[in-house]
Amino acid sequence: MALVTRFETPGRLRDLPDSSPFYAAWHSKVDAELSFSVPGPVPGGGFYDASETVVNVAATRALVWMGFPRPLLTTDYPGGRREAFAKGDTRGADIPEGRTTQVEYLEWFTQRDKQGRITKVTFTTETPEYWHALFQAPEGPNRVVELYRQLLGNPGIDVAAITDSSGSYNPLNAWNTTRGIIHYIVETPPNTLHAALSLVSNAVADDILISDNFDNFEDFRLEPTSADPRVRTDIRGLARKGLQVTAAEPIGIYMGGWDDTGWSKPDGSPVGNYWKVIRPSGAAGPPALRLEYEVPASEGFVVSDIRIGGRPIEFGGQLAEHVTVLVNGVAGILA
Amino acid sequence: MNQQFEFGKQEESGSVRKPAKAALDAIAGYQPVLPKNVSLPGKSEVIPSGVEVPAGVVGRKPAGEMSEPAAAENPVEDVYGEAVRRKIQGNIIPGFNKDHQHFLFYRITDVSPAKKFLRAIAPHITSMYEALEFVRAHRALRMRLGVVEPPGLKATWVNIALSCPGIEKLAGAGTGEQFGEQSFRQGLAERSTYLGDPTNRAEPGHKSRWRVGGPDNEADILVIVASDTLPGLAGKVGLVRRWAAAYRLELIFEQRGDALPGTLRGHEHFGFKDGVSQPGVRGKVSSAPGDFITPRYFVAANAADSRPLIFAKPGQPLVWPGQVLLGEPRQHPNDPIIRGIPATNFPYWAARGSYLVCRRLNQNVSAFWNFAAEAAAQTGVPPVTLAASLVGRWPSGAPLMRTPASDNAALAGDPFANNHFVFDDNTRPSSLRLIPGYAGDSFAPASADMLGTVCPHFAHIRKMNPRDSATDLGKWQDTLRRLILRRGIPFGRPIVGIERPSAKLVAQERGLMFLCYGGTIEDQFEFLIRRWANSAIHPNFGGHDPIIGQRDERGNRARFVDLPTSSGTVRANLKAEWITPTGGGYFFAPPIEALVDVLGA
C-alpha cells in the first residue's frame, strides 16, 4: 500500500471547507501521535505510521467491543444489572458521575422530559482532540459554536458558553457535560485519540514473543474493560505472526453497529428504526461518530415506553449495551 | 468480500435435493473411533445403589496399571462431600447423558396435592452423588474392559425443575421476586424475540405456536426421566405419570428424546457429533490429592505453562462451581484462577440449585443440507466440507482446526485431541499425566487461524466458544463466564444415515431438546444466543451463526455468512431457516432437600 500523504479526519468529516488549513493541521496531529511508531524487526511485528512506512496489507481486522462499560456489569451491585445501568446514568453538578464511568470509548447523554421519561439518547465516539483542533482553526470558534447549536438544537449557545476565561475551548462546558454531549470527556482512563492509538502502539512496543510456544493464555490481560484487552490481544496476536499493524484510514473510533432486535413498542410490536446517524451526516448506517435514538413524535410514545426483551427502558446505558464500538486495523508485511 | 449469492426460498420439510442427498449418504458411514486401549482413569469404583452391574467386572485391577501423579491443585478448590453431593441434582453435575430421556411438562392445578407430589418424588430424584459415582464406575469399566460402552452398567434417573410461576404457586407470592435473575422471573416466552425468535405470528417459530412454554401454555414443573434402557425409561415415566395424575398435575406436554441410532449415536439430526466440548466444573470430591469432580490431565510443560491451572484436559476449560450452582464461588471477572464472589441474589433455600433453560428446537434437515449443497456448488467444495465449515467440526466431531481438508474419525474419537486447539496462535503441544493405554496426541497440531480462513468466525463452535480469542467483551477470561453445561438430546426419527428416506419420514418432526444449566440465564445462555449467535459482528466480524443463529429485525429474518474461499470471502445470504423454536421454558432445578422442606412443605 502506498504511503498515506494526508491522514483523514474521522469519518471523513468536512466541518470546514476543503481549503481550510485545518486538514493539514489534523494530519500533523495524527502524524505526531504516530511518530513513536517503530516497525518491528522481521519476523517480529510492529506498529507503523502509514505516512512513513510502506506495508503490503495482508489483512484487515475490525476490532469490536460493547459500548456499555464492562466494569459496571461485572461489579456485584446488590441491585444487579439495573443498578449498573443506573450508575452509568448518574447525574452530577459539574461532570455527571455516570459519565465518568463510560470508559469504553463510547459516551452518551440521556435526555429526559419533565416527567423524567427518556426522550432521546445521544451517543458519541468523537475525541476531544478533534474538537480542540477544530476550535484552533482560523475559522474554528464560529464553526464550533455553529455545530454545537446544530447538534444540540439550541440556537442560544454562544462562544462564551464553550470557552474558559482565557477564551480557550473548554471541553467540560455545560453543553458537553450536564446539558448535552458533543465528544468524549472521560479522563480516567482517558477516552482520547491519543489513548486509543497508544493502546495499539504500546501493545506491540516491547515484549512480543515470536514463538510457537506462546499464546493468549500466557499473554494474560487483566484490565477490567472490554476495549483495552480486546485491542491489545488482537494487536499482539497479529504482531506475533510477524505482521506490521496500524489503525486503518480514516483513523478514528466508531460505532460499528447497534442492535434493536427484541425491542418492542407499547403495543408489543417491534420498534421501528429510530436510530439516526448524525455524524458523519448523510450516513444511513454504521460506522457512526454521533448517533441518536429518539422516537418520532408521530408514534405517540417516547423511548421510556419501549421494552428491551420485555423490560422497560429506564436508563441510556440499556441502549449502550447494544451499541458496538469499532476500530479498524490493518496488518501486513514491510514492503 | 468479492461475491454474494442468495438462497431465495424457505425449504419445505419434504424435499431433499439430489446433491444434498448425496452428502447425507456420505456422512451416514461416519463412526468416531476411540484410539485403541484408551482408558480414562477414575478414582472410585463405588457403584451407587440401584445400578445394575455385570458380575465380575468391578474390582479387578488391570495388570501393569501405573500410579497417577497428583494433578495441579492450585488454586485450592472446595470439597463437595457426599452430603453436599446428595443435595445437588445429578443432571446439573455430572449430567445424565443417557440415550433415552423423557420430558414431562406439568401445570399445577391444585397447590396442596402438588406439594404432595414433590414430597413423593423427592426420594427418587437422582443426586450428583449417584450420577457422579455412576460416571466414575462407567469410566472404571471402560478401563477394565477396553470398550467404549461397557455392557451391563445401566441406570434410570429422574430430575425436576420449576418455573418462576411454579415456585410462586408452591412457596408463596413474592418468592419469585427473591430470585435476582430477571430473565428467570420473566420466563422464556417474554424473552423470545430478544433471542431472535420470530415477531410475526404467522411464522412457525412464533411463541404463540409453541407446543409448550408459550404465553398461554407455560409449564410450572418439568420432570426429566433418563435411562440407559427403554424398559427402564418406560417404568419410571409410568410412575411419574401415575403420581402426577394422583396429585392432580396437568400434563400439558411431553417429549421423548433418544440418541440417534447406530453409528450416529451422539450426533444431532444434521449428522454432526454434538456435545464434544463442555467446560469442566472445578471442585473436589474428597480431600484426597487429585480427587476432582472433573478429572485433571494437564501437567505443565514448563514453569511458565499456566494451562494446568485453566484446563482439565486439552480444550476443556475449568469453570468455578458458581457458574452453575447458586451461592458457590463464581468465575472472577478478570482472572480465571482466582475464585470469584458467590452470588447472593436468591432465596436461602435455593443455594446449590441451578437455572435450567429448555428449548425445543425443530431441525429442518433437508433445508440445511440443501443449503450446504447449493453453497458448495457456488464455492467449489464438497457439500460435507461446506457443512463442516458452518459447524466448525466434521460430522464425526473432528475439528476443522486440526484436520482442515477432510474428516478424521480417529481424531474425533480421541478425547484428549478432539478439543485440543486454539484459534489465534499455533496450538502448543499438551503435556498430560500418564494415562494408561494412551500413547499421546499424534495428530497434526492446529495452526494459527486468527483471521478465520480455516474455521470461519461464523462457525458454530467458534461463535459459542471463541476460546483464546478476544471478543466484544474483551479478553478470553470473560468467555469463561459465558460457558454453559449442555444437556440436550435429539427427538424424532432421523433421516441422516437412512438410505432413501421416504417423503413421509422426511416430513416428520425432528429436532433437539436443548437443555443447559447455568448460574445465570442472562449472562450465559442469553448472552451466547443474542450477543454472539445472532450477531454478524460479535464476537468477530464474519456473519451469523448458521446453525442456531436467528435474527428478526422488524420481521426481516435475513442472515448471512462470509464463506472463506481461496480468492477471498463470498457472502452467502441465508434465506431459509433450518432451526425453528417450538417450545421450552426457563426453570430452576432446586437442591433436592428444598423439594420437601420448602416447595413441598
Short mmCIF file of N, CA and C in Angstrom, two decimals, chain B residues 276-405:
data_model
loop_
_atom_site.label_atom_id
_atom_site.label_comp_id
_atom_site.label_asym_id
_atom_site.label_seq_id
_atom_site.Cartn_x
_atom_site.Cartn_y
_atom_site.Cartn_z
N VAL B 276 -19.37 -32.28 22.06
CA VAL B 276 -17.96 -32.67 22.17
C VAL B 276 -17.25 -31.81 23.21
N SER B 277 -17.63 -30.54 23.24
CA SER B 277 -16.92 -29.60 24.10
C SER B 277 -17.81 -29.15 25.25
N GLN B 278 -17.40 -29.43 26.46
CA GLN B 278 -18.11 -28.98 27.65
C GLN B 278 -17.07 -28.45 28.63
N PRO B 279 -17.39 -27.39 29.36
CA PRO B 279 -16.45 -26.95 30.39
C PRO B 279 -16.40 -27.97 31.53
N GLY B 280 -15.32 -27.94 32.27
CA GLY B 280 -15.21 -28.80 33.45
C GLY B 280 -15.43 -27.97 34.71
N VAL B 281 -16.24 -28.48 35.61
CA VAL B 281 -16.54 -27.74 36.84
C VAL B 281 -15.42 -27.99 37.86
N ARG B 282 -14.93 -26.91 38.43
CA ARG B 282 -13.91 -27.02 39.48
C ARG B 282 -14.52 -27.62 40.74
N GLY B 283 -13.68 -28.05 41.65
CA GLY B 283 -14.15 -28.59 42.92
C GLY B 283 -13.68 -30.02 43.07
N LYS B 284 -13.68 -30.46 44.33
CA LYS B 284 -13.16 -31.79 44.62
C LYS B 284 -14.24 -32.69 45.21
N VAL B 285 -14.06 -33.97 45.02
CA VAL B 285 -14.98 -34.95 45.57
C VAL B 285 -14.57 -35.29 47.00
N SER B 286 -13.27 -35.31 47.24
CA SER B 286 -12.77 -35.54 48.59
C SER B 286 -11.49 -34.74 48.74
N SER B 287 -10.95 -34.78 49.93
CA SER B 287 -9.71 -34.02 50.14
C SER B 287 -8.49 -34.79 49.66
N ALA B 288 -8.69 -35.99 49.15
CA ALA B 288 -7.55 -36.77 48.63
C ALA B 288 -6.91 -36.03 47.46
N PRO B 289 -5.60 -36.06 47.37
CA PRO B 289 -4.94 -35.36 46.25
C PRO B 289 -5.46 -35.86 44.90
N GLY B 290 -5.79 -34.94 44.04
CA GLY B 290 -6.20 -35.31 42.68
C GLY B 290 -7.64 -35.77 42.55
N ASP B 291 -8.41 -35.74 43.63
CA ASP B 291 -9.78 -36.28 43.56
C ASP B 291 -10.76 -35.16 43.19
N PHE B 292 -10.73 -34.80 41.92
CA PHE B 292 -11.54 -33.68 41.43
C PHE B 292 -12.87 -34.16 40.86
N ILE B 293 -13.85 -33.28 40.87
CA ILE B 293 -15.13 -33.57 40.20
C ILE B 293 -14.87 -33.81 38.72
N THR B 294 -14.08 -32.93 38.11
CA THR B 294 -13.69 -33.09 36.71
C THR B 294 -12.25 -33.58 36.68
N PRO B 295 -12.02 -34.77 36.17
CA PRO B 295 -10.65 -35.30 36.17
C PRO B 295 -9.67 -34.36 35.48
N ARG B 296 -8.49 -34.25 36.07
CA ARG B 296 -7.45 -33.36 35.53
C ARG B 296 -6.35 -34.19 34.88
N TYR B 297 -5.95 -33.74 33.72
CA TYR B 297 -4.94 -34.49 32.97
C TYR B 297 -3.71 -33.66 32.61
N PHE B 298 -3.90 -32.34 32.59
CA PHE B 298 -2.80 -31.48 32.15
C PHE B 298 -1.69 -31.44 33.19
N VAL B 299 -0.47 -31.45 32.74
CA VAL B 299 0.65 -31.06 33.60
C VAL B 299 1.41 -29.98 32.84
N ALA B 300 2.09 -29.14 33.60
CA ALA B 300 2.78 -28.02 32.96
C ALA B 300 3.95 -28.50 32.12
N ALA B 301 4.04 -27.94 30.91
CA ALA B 301 5.15 -28.30 30.03
C ALA B 301 6.43 -27.63 30.49
N ASN B 302 6.27 -26.48 31.14
CA ASN B 302 7.42 -25.77 31.69
C ASN B 302 6.90 -24.84 32.78
N ALA B 303 7.81 -24.13 33.42
CA ALA B 303 7.42 -23.32 34.57
C ALA B 303 6.41 -22.24 34.20
N ALA B 304 6.45 -21.79 32.95
CA ALA B 304 5.56 -20.70 32.54
C ALA B 304 4.21 -21.20 32.03
N ASP B 305 4.05 -22.50 31.93
CA ASP B 305 2.83 -23.06 31.33
C ASP B 305 1.70 -23.02 32.35
N SER B 306 0.74 -22.14 32.13
CA SER B 306 -0.36 -21.97 33.09
C SER B 306 -1.55 -22.85 32.76
N ARG B 307 -1.49 -23.60 31.68
CA ARG B 307 -2.67 -24.34 31.24
C ARG B 307 -3.22 -25.33 32.27
N PRO B 308 -2.37 -26.00 33.06
CA PRO B 308 -2.95 -26.91 34.06
C PRO B 308 -3.84 -26.20 35.07
N LEU B 309 -3.65 -24.89 35.21
CA LEU B 309 -4.49 -24.14 36.15
C LEU B 309 -5.81 -23.72 35.51
N ILE B 310 -5.89 -23.83 34.20
CA ILE B 310 -7.05 -23.31 33.48
C ILE B 310 -7.87 -24.43 32.84
N PHE B 311 -7.20 -25.54 32.53
CA PHE B 311 -7.87 -26.62 31.79
C PHE B 311 -7.83 -27.93 32.56
N ALA B 312 -8.90 -28.72 32.39
CA ALA B 312 -8.92 -30.07 32.94
C ALA B 312 -8.16 -31.00 32.00
N LYS B 313 -8.43 -30.85 30.71
CA LYS B 313 -7.69 -31.57 29.68
C LYS B 313 -7.64 -30.64 28.48
N PRO B 314 -6.90 -30.99 27.45
CA PRO B 314 -6.76 -30.04 26.34
C PRO B 314 -8.12 -29.60 25.78
N GLY B 315 -8.35 -28.31 25.81
CA GLY B 315 -9.58 -27.75 25.26
C GLY B 315 -10.76 -27.78 26.21
N GLN B 316 -10.61 -28.35 27.38
CA GLN B 316 -11.72 -28.34 28.34
C GLN B 316 -11.39 -27.36 29.46
N PRO B 317 -11.90 -26.13 29.38
CA PRO B 317 -11.58 -25.14 30.40
C PRO B 317 -12.31 -25.44 31.71
N LEU B 318 -11.70 -25.03 32.79
CA LEU B 318 -12.32 -25.19 34.10
C LEU B 318 -13.12 -23.95 34.44
N VAL B 319 -14.29 -24.16 35.00
CA VAL B 319 -15.09 -23.03 35.48
C VAL B 319 -15.39 -23.24 36.96
N TRP B 320 -15.46 -22.15 37.69
CA TRP B 320 -15.77 -22.23 39.11
C TRP B 320 -17.22 -22.67 39.28
N PRO B 321 -17.51 -23.40 40.35
CA PRO B 321 -18.84 -24.02 40.51
C PRO B 321 -19.99 -23.02 40.48
N GLY B 322 -19.73 -21.78 40.89
CA GLY B 322 -20.79 -20.78 40.90
C GLY B 322 -21.30 -20.44 39.52
N GLN B 323 -20.60 -20.84 38.48
CA GLN B 323 -21.10 -20.63 37.12
C GLN B 323 -22.29 -21.52 36.83
N VAL B 324 -22.51 -22.50 37.71
CA VAL B 324 -23.65 -23.39 37.50
C VAL B 324 -24.47 -23.58 38.78
N LEU B 325 -23.85 -23.45 39.96
CA LEU B 325 -24.56 -23.66 41.22
C LEU B 325 -24.67 -22.35 41.98
N LEU B 326 -25.88 -21.96 42.33
CA LEU B 326 -26.07 -20.70 43.04
C LEU B 326 -25.38 -20.74 44.40
N GLY B 327 -24.71 -19.62 44.70
CA GLY B 327 -24.10 -19.48 46.02
C GLY B 327 -22.70 -20.04 46.13
N GLU B 328 -22.18 -20.62 45.08
CA GLU B 328 -20.81 -21.14 45.09
C GLU B 328 -19.88 -20.10 44.44
N PRO B 329 -18.57 -20.23 44.66
CA PRO B 329 -17.65 -19.24 44.06
C PRO B 329 -17.81 -19.19 42.54
N ARG B 330 -17.95 -17.97 42.05
CA ARG B 330 -18.13 -17.81 40.60
C ARG B 330 -16.79 -17.52 39.93
N GLN B 331 -16.84 -17.40 38.63
CA GLN B 331 -15.69 -17.00 37.85
C GLN B 331 -15.34 -15.56 38.22
N HIS B 332 -14.08 -15.30 38.56
CA HIS B 332 -13.65 -13.92 38.76
C HIS B 332 -13.75 -13.21 37.41
N PRO B 333 -14.19 -11.94 37.39
CA PRO B 333 -14.40 -11.30 36.08
C PRO B 333 -13.14 -11.16 35.25
N ASN B 334 -11.98 -11.16 35.91
CA ASN B 334 -10.75 -10.88 35.15
C ASN B 334 -9.70 -11.98 35.23
N ASP B 335 -9.71 -12.75 36.29
CA ASP B 335 -8.65 -13.74 36.46
C ASP B 335 -9.26 -15.12 36.68
N PRO B 336 -9.00 -16.06 35.77
CA PRO B 336 -9.67 -17.36 35.85
C PRO B 336 -9.23 -18.20 37.03
N ILE B 337 -8.09 -17.87 37.62
CA ILE B 337 -7.54 -18.71 38.68
C ILE B 337 -8.04 -18.27 40.05
N ILE B 338 -8.45 -17.02 40.14
CA ILE B 338 -8.96 -16.52 41.42
C ILE B 338 -10.43 -16.89 41.56
N ARG B 339 -10.80 -17.37 42.75
CA ARG B 339 -12.22 -17.67 42.95
C ARG B 339 -13.01 -16.38 43.06
N GLY B 340 -14.08 -16.30 42.33
CA GLY B 340 -14.90 -15.09 42.34
C GLY B 340 -15.88 -15.10 43.50
N ILE B 341 -16.56 -13.98 43.66
CA ILE B 341 -17.51 -13.82 44.76
C ILE B 341 -18.78 -14.62 44.45
N PRO B 342 -19.29 -15.39 45.41
CA PRO B 342 -20.54 -16.12 45.15
C PRO B 342 -21.72 -15.16 44.98
N ALA B 343 -22.68 -15.57 44.19
CA ALA B 343 -23.91 -14.79 44.05
C ALA B 343 -24.72 -14.91 45.35
N THR B 344 -25.48 -13.87 45.63
CA THR B 344 -26.33 -13.89 46.84
C THR B 344 -27.77 -13.54 46.50
N ASN B 345 -28.06 -13.34 45.22
CA ASN B 345 -29.38 -12.84 44.84
C ASN B 345 -30.39 -13.96 44.59
N PHE B 346 -30.63 -14.74 45.63
CA PHE B 346 -31.59 -15.84 45.52
C PHE B 346 -32.07 -16.17 46.93
N PRO B 347 -33.21 -16.84 47.07
CA PRO B 347 -33.66 -17.21 48.41
C PRO B 347 -32.72 -18.26 49.02
N TYR B 348 -32.63 -18.25 50.33
CA TYR B 348 -31.62 -19.07 51.01
C TYR B 348 -31.70 -20.54 50.62
N TRP B 349 -32.94 -21.03 50.42
CA TRP B 349 -33.13 -22.46 50.17
C TRP B 349 -32.70 -22.88 48.77
N ALA B 350 -32.42 -21.89 47.90
CA ALA B 350 -32.08 -22.21 46.51
C ALA B 350 -30.59 -22.44 46.31
N ALA B 351 -29.79 -22.31 47.39
CA ALA B 351 -28.35 -22.50 47.27
C ALA B 351 -28.05 -23.88 46.68
N ARG B 352 -27.12 -23.90 45.75
CA ARG B 352 -26.67 -25.11 45.04
C ARG B 352 -27.74 -25.65 44.08
N GLY B 353 -28.74 -24.84 43.82
CA GLY B 353 -29.63 -25.11 42.71
C GLY B 353 -29.05 -24.47 41.46
N SER B 354 -29.73 -24.65 40.34
CA SER B 354 -29.20 -24.14 39.07
C SER B 354 -30.34 -23.76 38.14
N TYR B 355 -30.13 -22.72 37.35
CA TYR B 355 -31.12 -22.36 36.33
C TYR B 355 -31.02 -23.34 35.16
N LEU B 356 -32.19 -23.71 34.68
CA LEU B 356 -32.25 -24.67 33.56
C LEU B 356 -33.02 -24.02 32.41
N VAL B 357 -32.35 -23.93 31.28
CA VAL B 357 -33.01 -23.44 30.06
C VAL B 357 -33.38 -24.64 29.21
N CYS B 358 -34.64 -24.67 28.77
CA CYS B 358 -35.08 -25.74 27.87
C CYS B 358 -35.63 -25.10 26.60
N ARG B 359 -35.12 -25.54 25.47
CA ARG B 359 -35.62 -25.06 24.17
C ARG B 359 -35.89 -26.28 23.31
N ARG B 360 -37.11 -26.38 22.85
CA ARG B 360 -37.42 -27.44 21.88
C ARG B 360 -37.21 -26.83 20.49
N LEU B 361 -36.20 -27.34 19.79
CA LEU B 361 -35.80 -26.75 18.52
C LEU B 361 -36.02 -27.76 17.40
N ASN B 362 -36.92 -27.44 16.50
CA ASN B 362 -37.11 -28.31 15.33
C ASN B 362 -35.97 -28.10 14.35
N GLN B 363 -35.54 -29.18 13.75
CA GLN B 363 -34.47 -29.10 12.75
C GLN B 363 -35.00 -29.53 11.40
N ASN B 364 -34.82 -28.66 10.42
CA ASN B 364 -35.19 -28.99 9.04
C ASN B 364 -33.93 -29.48 8.32
N VAL B 365 -33.75 -30.80 8.37
CA VAL B 365 -32.52 -31.40 7.86
C VAL B 365 -32.38 -31.16 6.35
N SER B 366 -33.50 -31.24 5.65
CA SER B 366 -33.46 -31.01 4.19
C SER B 366 -32.97 -29.61 3.88
N ALA B 367 -33.50 -28.63 4.59
CA ALA B 367 -33.12 -27.24 4.30
C ALA B 367 -31.64 -27.04 4.56
N PHE B 368 -31.15 -27.61 5.65
CA PHE B 368 -29.73 -27.45 5.99
C PHE B 368 -28.84 -28.03 4.89
N TRP B 369 -29.14 -29.26 4.49
CA TRP B 369 -28.25 -29.92 3.52
C TRP B 369 -28.47 -29.38 2.11
N ASN B 370 -29.67 -28.93 1.80
CA ASN B 370 -29.87 -28.29 0.51
C ASN B 370 -29.04 -27.01 0.42
N PHE B 371 -29.02 -26.26 1.52
CA PHE B 371 -28.18 -25.06 1.53
C PHE B 371 -26.71 -25.43 1.36
N ALA B 372 -26.28 -26.43 2.14
CA ALA B 372 -24.87 -26.82 2.08
C ALA B 372 -24.49 -27.24 0.67
N ALA B 373 -25.39 -28.00 0.03
CA ALA B 373 -25.08 -28.47 -1.32
C ALA B 373 -25.02 -27.31 -2.31
N GLU B 374 -25.96 -26.38 -2.17
CA GLU B 374 -26.01 -25.25 -3.10
C GLU B 374 -24.82 -24.32 -2.90
N ALA B 375 -24.51 -24.03 -1.63
CA ALA B 375 -23.37 -23.15 -1.35
C ALA B 375 -22.07 -23.83 -1.77
N ALA B 376 -22.02 -25.14 -1.61
CA ALA B 376 -20.82 -25.88 -2.01
C ALA B 376 -20.61 -25.77 -3.51
N ALA B 377 -21.70 -25.85 -4.25
CA ALA B 377 -21.57 -25.73 -5.71
C ALA B 377 -21.07 -24.34 -6.09
N GLN B 378 -21.49 -23.35 -5.36
CA GLN B 378 -21.06 -21.98 -5.64
C GLN B 378 -19.59 -21.76 -5.33
N THR B 379 -19.11 -22.44 -4.30
CA THR B 379 -17.75 -22.18 -3.85
C THR B 379 -16.77 -23.27 -4.25
N GLY B 380 -17.27 -24.32 -4.88
CA GLY B 380 -16.38 -25.34 -5.42
C GLY B 380 -15.80 -26.31 -4.41
N VAL B 381 -16.54 -26.56 -3.33
CA VAL B 381 -16.07 -27.55 -2.37
C VAL B 381 -17.17 -28.60 -2.21
N PRO B 382 -16.84 -29.78 -1.68
CA PRO B 382 -17.88 -30.78 -1.46
C PRO B 382 -18.88 -30.31 -0.41
N PRO B 383 -20.13 -30.74 -0.51
CA PRO B 383 -21.15 -30.31 0.46
C PRO B 383 -20.78 -30.59 1.92
N VAL B 384 -20.16 -31.72 2.16
CA VAL B 384 -19.81 -32.03 3.55
C VAL B 384 -18.76 -31.04 4.06
N THR B 385 -17.83 -30.66 3.20
CA THR B 385 -16.82 -29.68 3.59
C THR B 385 -17.47 -28.34 3.90
N LEU B 386 -18.41 -27.95 3.06
CA LEU B 386 -19.12 -26.69 3.29
C LEU B 386 -19.88 -26.75 4.61
N ALA B 387 -20.58 -27.87 4.81
CA ALA B 387 -21.36 -28.01 6.05
C ALA B 387 -20.44 -28.01 7.27
N ALA B 388 -19.28 -28.63 7.14
CA ALA B 388 -18.33 -28.66 8.26
C ALA B 388 -17.87 -27.24 8.60
N SER B 389 -17.76 -26.38 7.60
CA SER B 389 -17.34 -25.00 7.88
C SER B 389 -18.43 -24.24 8.62
N LEU B 390 -19.68 -24.64 8.45
CA LEU B 390 -20.76 -23.99 9.19
C LEU B 390 -20.72 -24.38 10.66
N VAL B 391 -20.33 -25.62 10.90
CA VAL B 391 -20.29 -26.14 12.28
C VAL B 391 -18.95 -25.85 12.93
N GLY B 392 -17.86 -25.98 12.17
CA GLY B 392 -16.52 -25.88 12.74
C GLY B 392 -15.94 -27.25 13.05
N ARG B 393 -16.74 -28.27 12.87
CA ARG B 393 -16.29 -29.65 13.03
C ARG B 393 -16.83 -30.46 11.86
N TRP B 394 -16.16 -31.56 11.59
CA TRP B 394 -16.66 -32.52 10.62
C TRP B 394 -17.78 -33.34 11.27
N PRO B 395 -18.54 -34.06 10.47
CA PRO B 395 -19.63 -34.83 11.07
C PRO B 395 -19.19 -35.75 12.22
N SER B 396 -17.99 -36.29 12.13
CA SER B 396 -17.51 -37.17 13.20
C SER B 396 -17.26 -36.43 14.50
N GLY B 397 -17.12 -35.11 14.42
CA GLY B 397 -16.74 -34.31 15.58
C GLY B 397 -15.30 -33.84 15.51
N ALA B 398 -14.55 -34.32 14.54
CA ALA B 398 -13.17 -33.87 14.39
C ALA B 398 -13.16 -32.38 14.04
N PRO B 399 -12.33 -31.61 14.73
CA PRO B 399 -12.36 -30.15 14.50
C PRO B 399 -11.64 -29.76 13.22
N LEU B 400 -12.24 -28.83 12.48
CA LEU B 400 -11.59 -28.29 11.27
C LEU B 400 -10.20 -27.77 11.58
N MET B 401 -10.04 -27.21 12.77
CA MET B 401 -8.76 -26.60 13.11
C MET B 401 -7.63 -27.62 13.08
N ARG B 402 -7.94 -28.88 13.31
CA ARG B 402 -6.88 -29.89 13.33
C ARG B 402 -6.86 -30.74 12.08
N THR B 403 -7.93 -30.72 11.34
CA THR B 403 -7.96 -31.51 10.10
C THR B 403 -8.77 -30.74 9.07
N PRO B 404 -8.15 -29.69 8.48
CA PRO B 404 -8.91 -28.79 7.62
C PRO B 404 -9.43 -29.43 6.32
N ALA B 405 -8.73 -30.44 5.82
CA ALA B 405 -9.06 -30.92 4.48
C ALA B 405 -10.08 -32.04 4.46
#
